[in-house]
Tab-separated table of C-alpha atoms in Angstrom:
chain	number	residue	atom	x	y	z
A	1	UNK	CA	10.148	6.094	6.800
A	2	UNK	CA	11.097	6.752	10.574
A	3	UNK	CA	9.002	9.955	10.353
A	4	UNK	CA	6.127	8.000	9.218
A	5	UNK	CA	6.579	5.374	11.889
A	6	UNK	CA	6.952	8.007	14.511
A	7	UNK	CA	3.610	9.483	13.490
A	8	UNK	CA	1.996	6.033	13.246
A	9	UNK	CA	3.184	5.379	16.943
A	10	UNK	CA	1.854	8.660	18.038
A	11	UNK	CA	-1.547	7.915	16.425
A	12	UNK	CA	-1.558	4.404	17.888
A	13	UNK	CA	-0.938	6.104	21.292
A	14	UNK	CA	-4.211	8.234	20.476
A	15	UNK	CA	-2.223	11.466	20.200
A	16	UNK	CA	-4.773	12.770	17.573
A	17	UNK	CA	-3.848	15.956	15.855
A	18	UNK	CA	-7.164	18.037	15.853
A	19	UNK	CA	-6.139	19.914	12.779
A	20	UNK	CA	-7.884	17.028	10.783
A	21	UNK	CA	-11.229	17.588	12.421
A	22	UNK	CA	-13.852	18.710	9.839
A	23	UNK	CA	-11.878	17.740	6.818
A	24	UNK	CA	-12.666	15.088	4.315
A	25	UNK	CA	-10.852	12.042	2.601
A	26	UNK	CA	-11.976	10.801	-0.610
A	27	UNK	CA	-11.790	7.141	-0.969
A	28	UNK	CA	-11.852	6.160	-4.712
A	29	UNK	CA	-11.703	2.480	-4.882
A	30	UNK	CA	-12.060	1.339	-8.297
A	31	UNK	CA	-11.123	-2.251	-7.388
A	32	UNK	CA	-12.793	-4.373	-4.790
A	33	UNK	CA	-11.149	-4.183	-1.319
A	34	UNK	CA	-12.136	-5.264	2.138
A	35	UNK	CA	-9.051	-4.978	4.547
A	36	UNK	CA	-7.352	-1.991	2.817
A	37	UNK	CA	-10.525	-0.082	2.460
A	38	UNK	CA	-11.882	-0.619	6.093
A	39	UNK	CA	-8.326	0.000	7.511
A	40	UNK	CA	-8.158	3.571	5.710
A	41	UNK	CA	-11.738	4.331	6.709
A	42	UNK	CA	-11.099	3.517	10.380
A	43	UNK	CA	-7.814	5.565	10.448
A	44	UNK	CA	-9.823	8.449	8.701
A	45	UNK	CA	-12.469	8.526	11.353
A	46	UNK	CA	-10.094	8.173	14.269
A	47	UNK	CA	-8.066	11.110	12.754
A	48	UNK	CA	-11.384	13.210	12.267
A	49	UNK	CA	-11.351	13.169	8.525
A	50	UNK	CA	-14.863	12.555	7.170
A	51	UNK	CA	-14.685	9.641	4.455
A	52	UNK	CA	-16.342	10.323	1.102
A	53	UNK	CA	-16.562	7.029	-0.713
A	54	UNK	CA	-16.727	6.039	-4.251
A	55	UNK	CA	-16.826	2.122	-4.387
A	56	UNK	CA	-16.512	0.791	-7.918
A	57	UNK	CA	-18.321	1.910	-10.961
A	58	UNK	CA	-21.853	1.179	-9.658
A	59	UNK	CA	-24.167	4.275	-9.283
A	60	UNK	CA	-21.374	6.756	-10.536
A	61	UNK	CA	-20.715	8.481	-13.855
A	62	UNK	CA	-18.168	5.717	-14.694
A	63	UNK	CA	-21.328	3.649	-15.741
A	64	UNK	CA	-22.142	6.356	-18.125
A	65	UNK	CA	-18.515	6.449	-19.747
A	66	UNK	CA	-16.812	8.925	-17.704
A	67	UNK	CA	-13.118	8.017	-17.605
A	68	UNK	CA	-11.178	7.358	-14.399
A	69	UNK	CA	-9.150	10.523	-14.712
A	70	UNK	CA	-12.041	12.748	-15.327
A	71	UNK	CA	-13.819	11.005	-12.208
A	72	UNK	CA	-10.705	11.738	-10.102
A	73	UNK	CA	-10.608	15.331	-11.356
A	74	UNK	CA	-14.248	15.975	-10.545
A	75	UNK	CA	-13.840	14.678	-6.972
A	76	UNK	CA	-10.516	16.730	-6.419
A	77	UNK	CA	-12.401	19.810	-7.427
A	78	UNK	CA	-14.497	19.284	-4.113
A	79	UNK	CA	-11.170	20.024	-2.263
A	80	UNK	CA	-10.841	16.825	-0.186
A	81	UNK	CA	-7.686	16.896	2.103
A	82	UNK	CA	-6.426	13.604	0.603
A	83	UNK	CA	-7.163	11.301	-2.056
A	84	UNK	CA	-7.003	7.620	-1.266
A	85	UNK	CA	-6.845	5.581	-4.680
A	86	UNK	CA	-7.040	1.873	-5.298
A	87	UNK	CA	-7.068	1.003	-9.061
A	88	UNK	CA	-5.962	-1.416	-11.735
A	89	UNK	CA	-3.256	-0.713	-14.180
A	90	UNK	CA	-5.681	1.113	-16.480
A	91	UNK	CA	-5.194	4.238	-14.327
A	92	UNK	CA	-1.912	6.055	-14.505
A	93	UNK	CA	-1.381	7.280	-10.897
A	94	UNK	CA	1.779	8.970	-11.654
A	95	UNK	CA	0.039	11.106	-14.125
A	96	UNK	CA	-2.889	11.757	-11.998
A	97	UNK	CA	-0.323	12.960	-9.187
A	98	UNK	CA	1.106	15.406	-11.400
A	99	UNK	CA	-2.207	16.845	-12.359
A	100	UNK	CA	-3.242	17.503	-8.785
A	101	UNK	CA	-1.958	19.448	-5.716
A	102	UNK	CA	-3.738	17.014	-3.352
A	103	UNK	CA	-1.883	14.335	-1.536
A	104	UNK	CA	-2.634	10.868	-3.119
A	105	UNK	CA	-2.157	7.711	-1.203
A	106	UNK	CA	-1.727	4.629	-3.103
A	107	UNK	CA	-4.074	1.974	-1.734
A	108	UNK	CA	-2.971	-0.615	-4.359
A	109	UNK	CA	-2.355	0.009	-7.887
A	110	UNK	CA	-2.570	-2.920	-10.284
A	111	UNK	CA	0.697	-5.072	-9.917
A	112	UNK	CA	2.906	-1.916	-9.553
A	113	UNK	CA	2.783	-1.467	-5.897
A	114	UNK	CA	0.797	-1.435	-2.459
A	115	UNK	CA	3.191	0.774	-0.501
A	116	UNK	CA	0.944	1.219	2.461
A	117	UNK	CA	0.745	-2.465	3.106
A	118	UNK	CA	4.529	-2.839	2.725
A	119	UNK	CA	4.982	0.088	5.222
A	120	UNK	CA	2.541	-1.690	7.604
A	121	UNK	CA	4.333	-4.874	7.415
A	122	UNK	CA	7.590	-3.183	8.162
A	123	UNK	CA	6.006	-1.145	10.930
A	124	UNK	CA	5.061	-4.313	12.625
A	125	UNK	CA	8.474	-5.766	12.341
A	126	UNK	CA	10.026	-2.632	13.727
A	127	UNK	CA	7.983	-3.090	17.021
A	128	UNK	CA	9.684	-6.463	17.283
A	129	UNK	CA	13.083	-5.818	15.987
A	130	UNK	CA	15.789	-3.223	16.804
A	131	UNK	CA	16.893	-2.951	13.192
A	132	UNK	CA	15.846	-4.362	9.882
A	133	UNK	CA	19.512	-4.072	8.295
A	134	UNK	CA	20.301	-7.544	7.171
A	135	UNK	CA	17.005	-9.053	8.075
A	136	UNK	CA	16.014	-11.761	5.649
A	137	UNK	CA	12.437	-11.594	4.573
A	138	UNK	CA	10.912	-14.438	2.662
A	139	UNK	CA	7.735	-13.782	0.616
A	140	UNK	CA	5.692	-16.995	-0.354
A	141	UNK	CA	3.314	-17.279	-3.008
A	142	UNK	CA	2.266	-15.559	-6.324
A	143	UNK	CA	4.973	-12.981	-6.176
A	144	UNK	CA	4.803	-12.325	-9.981
A	145	UNK	CA	1.350	-10.567	-9.607
A	146	UNK	CA	1.897	-9.220	-6.142
A	147	UNK	CA	1.722	-5.435	-5.583
A	148	UNK	CA	2.657	-5.940	-1.923
A	149	UNK	CA	6.018	-7.753	-3.043
A	150	UNK	CA	6.682	-4.921	-5.591
A	151	UNK	CA	6.405	-2.447	-2.764
A	152	UNK	CA	8.748	-4.563	-0.667
A	153	UNK	CA	11.141	-4.682	-3.527
A	154	UNK	CA	11.533	-0.777	-3.350
A	155	UNK	CA	11.359	-0.610	0.498
A	156	UNK	CA	13.942	-3.197	0.927
A	157	UNK	CA	16.527	-0.970	-0.861
A	158	UNK	CA	15.753	1.800	1.479
A	159	UNK	CA	15.749	0.186	4.726
A	160	UNK	CA	18.375	-2.506	3.826
A	161	UNK	CA	16.567	-5.897	4.451
A	162	UNK	CA	17.044	-8.789	2.327
A	163	UNK	CA	14.434	-10.346	0.166
A	164	UNK	CA	13.812	-13.678	-1.199
A	165	UNK	CA	10.811	-15.154	-3.153
A	166	UNK	CA	9.185	-18.569	-2.704
A	167	UNK	CA	6.895	-20.558	-4.749
A	168	UNK	CA	6.340	-22.491	-8.122
A	169	UNK	CA	8.524	-21.103	-10.895
A	170	UNK	CA	5.167	-19.878	-12.629
A	171	UNK	CA	4.829	-17.536	-9.487
A	172	UNK	CA	8.153	-15.977	-9.771
A	173	UNK	CA	9.266	-12.824	-11.521
A	174	UNK	CA	11.677	-13.453	-14.294
A	175	UNK	CA	14.038	-10.427	-13.885
A	176	UNK	CA	14.771	-10.238	-10.147
A	177	UNK	CA	18.024	-9.660	-8.083
A	178	UNK	CA	16.617	-11.581	-5.214
A	179	UNK	CA	17.016	-15.092	-4.158
A	180	UNK	CA	14.175	-17.562	-5.397
A	181	UNK	CA	13.299	-20.830	-3.782
A	182	UNK	CA	10.966	-23.486	-5.134
A	183	UNK	CA	11.422	-25.371	-1.933
A	184	UNK	CA	9.372	-23.921	0.952
A	185	UNK	CA	11.706	-25.965	3.383
A	186	UNK	CA	14.806	-24.266	1.855
A	187	UNK	CA	13.146	-20.877	1.985
A	188	UNK	CA	12.129	-21.298	5.539
A	189	UNK	CA	15.764	-22.399	6.414
A	190	UNK	CA	17.096	-19.070	4.797
A	191	UNK	CA	14.487	-16.662	6.148
A	192	UNK	CA	14.205	-14.869	9.415
A	193	UNK	CA	10.665	-13.553	8.684
A	194	UNK	CA	8.103	-15.134	6.424
A	195	UNK	CA	5.319	-13.348	4.782
A	196	UNK	CA	2.523	-15.324	2.960
A	197	UNK	CA	0.617	-13.731	-0.023
A	198	UNK	CA	-2.986	-15.000	-0.715
């Protein structure tokens, strides 16, 4: 994670690695997205990668019954430098990853995870805090259906921050080792950092 953050800081300071010039990044957004897609496109352009974009099923062979996996394999055969994929749970990203030798960036996968968003959250916090060890992060909202919360669950184990959920019981995962608060007031009293979901 620290290596990723070091690269992010270099890119932020406009220390662009010209080895990306003239390469392509394939954007396969099978689900609607605004912020994630535009953030990835901006980053690609700033790094010199030309974005190749497939947005939803419209005007693609998916409309004619081609599977998501076949669509990805066809685009991968065009040798992009990276595949950036956003999809629902109908696509098995782990299986696709085993089929290809191209880096795949998960830009949101069903309710399984949104690692780039969780990493961006944590990168932002590291700019304000010396360490995240023991920091208490409260995530408020529909945690049960949140891929961002799912990714924070994994990342917290790596970086050592504490997580708690806050919201109505119907928004809470049933199996969780994290604290749960139904009262926002109690959650805010516990947390050092608060993240609000849609």
